[in-house]
XYZ file of C-alpha atoms in Angstrom:
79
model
C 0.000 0.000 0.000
C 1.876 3.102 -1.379
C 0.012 5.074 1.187
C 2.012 3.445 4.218
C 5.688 3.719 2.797
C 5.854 -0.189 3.031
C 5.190 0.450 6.671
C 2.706 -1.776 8.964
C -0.412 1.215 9.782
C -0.612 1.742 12.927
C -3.342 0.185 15.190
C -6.591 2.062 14.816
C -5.896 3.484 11.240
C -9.386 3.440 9.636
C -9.296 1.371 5.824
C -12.420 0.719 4.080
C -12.429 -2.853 2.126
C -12.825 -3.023 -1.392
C -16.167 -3.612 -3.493
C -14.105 -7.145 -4.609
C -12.318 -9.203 -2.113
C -10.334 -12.156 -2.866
C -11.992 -15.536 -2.897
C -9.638 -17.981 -2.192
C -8.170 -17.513 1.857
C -6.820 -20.916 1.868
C -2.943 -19.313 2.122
C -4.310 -17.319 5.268
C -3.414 -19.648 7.512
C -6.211 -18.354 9.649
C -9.123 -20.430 11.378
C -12.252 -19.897 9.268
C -13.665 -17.921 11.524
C -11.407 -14.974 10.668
C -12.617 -15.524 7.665
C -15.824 -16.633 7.238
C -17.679 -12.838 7.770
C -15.032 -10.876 5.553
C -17.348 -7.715 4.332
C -17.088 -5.830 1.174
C -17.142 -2.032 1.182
C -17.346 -1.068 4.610
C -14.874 0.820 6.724
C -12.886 -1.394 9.291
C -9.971 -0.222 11.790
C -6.731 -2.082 11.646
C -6.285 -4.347 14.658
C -2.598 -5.956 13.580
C -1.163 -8.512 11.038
C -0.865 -11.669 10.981
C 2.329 -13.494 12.272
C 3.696 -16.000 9.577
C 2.234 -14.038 6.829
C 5.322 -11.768 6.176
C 2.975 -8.426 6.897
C 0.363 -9.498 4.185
C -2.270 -10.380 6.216
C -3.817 -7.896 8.397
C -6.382 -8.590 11.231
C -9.095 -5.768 11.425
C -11.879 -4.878 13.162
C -15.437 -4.374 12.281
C -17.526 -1.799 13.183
C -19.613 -4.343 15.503
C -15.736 -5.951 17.287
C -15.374 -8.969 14.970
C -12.376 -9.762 13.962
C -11.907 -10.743 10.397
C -8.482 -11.327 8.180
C -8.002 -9.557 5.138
C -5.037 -9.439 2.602
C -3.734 -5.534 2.490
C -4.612 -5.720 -1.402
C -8.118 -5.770 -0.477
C -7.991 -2.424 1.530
C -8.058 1.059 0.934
C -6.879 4.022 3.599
C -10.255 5.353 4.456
C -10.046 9.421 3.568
């Protein structure tokens, strides 16, 4: 994310996710639950990343707490 400098966000920094996520979360390496209520085109707050996923994989949270994984492709820096 050009955005971010090739820096991690910082917790709290408010993305929105894109109108098209990615389909395929098998290389996650997440329990489905992180993954099973990922939401297009909403806003969500970064939470952290993922260890093991080399800064790729970014939890963040949803406006009602959940927790849900998402690949930092599939996010935008909310304005």
């Amino acid at each position: 994310m050009d955005e971010l400098g090739g820096q991690l966000p910082t917790k709290g920094t408010k993305f929105r996710t894109k109108a098209e996520l990615e389909t395929d979360t098998d290389g996650f390496l997440v329990k489905s639950t992180y993954t099973a209520d990922r939401t297009p085109n909403i806003e969500v707050t970064y939470y952290g990343w993922v260890p093991g996923a080399g800064g790729d994989i970014w939890w963040m949270e949803h406006e009602d707490g959940t927790i849900q994984a998402y690949c930092y492709t599939e996010l935008e820096k909310a304005t």
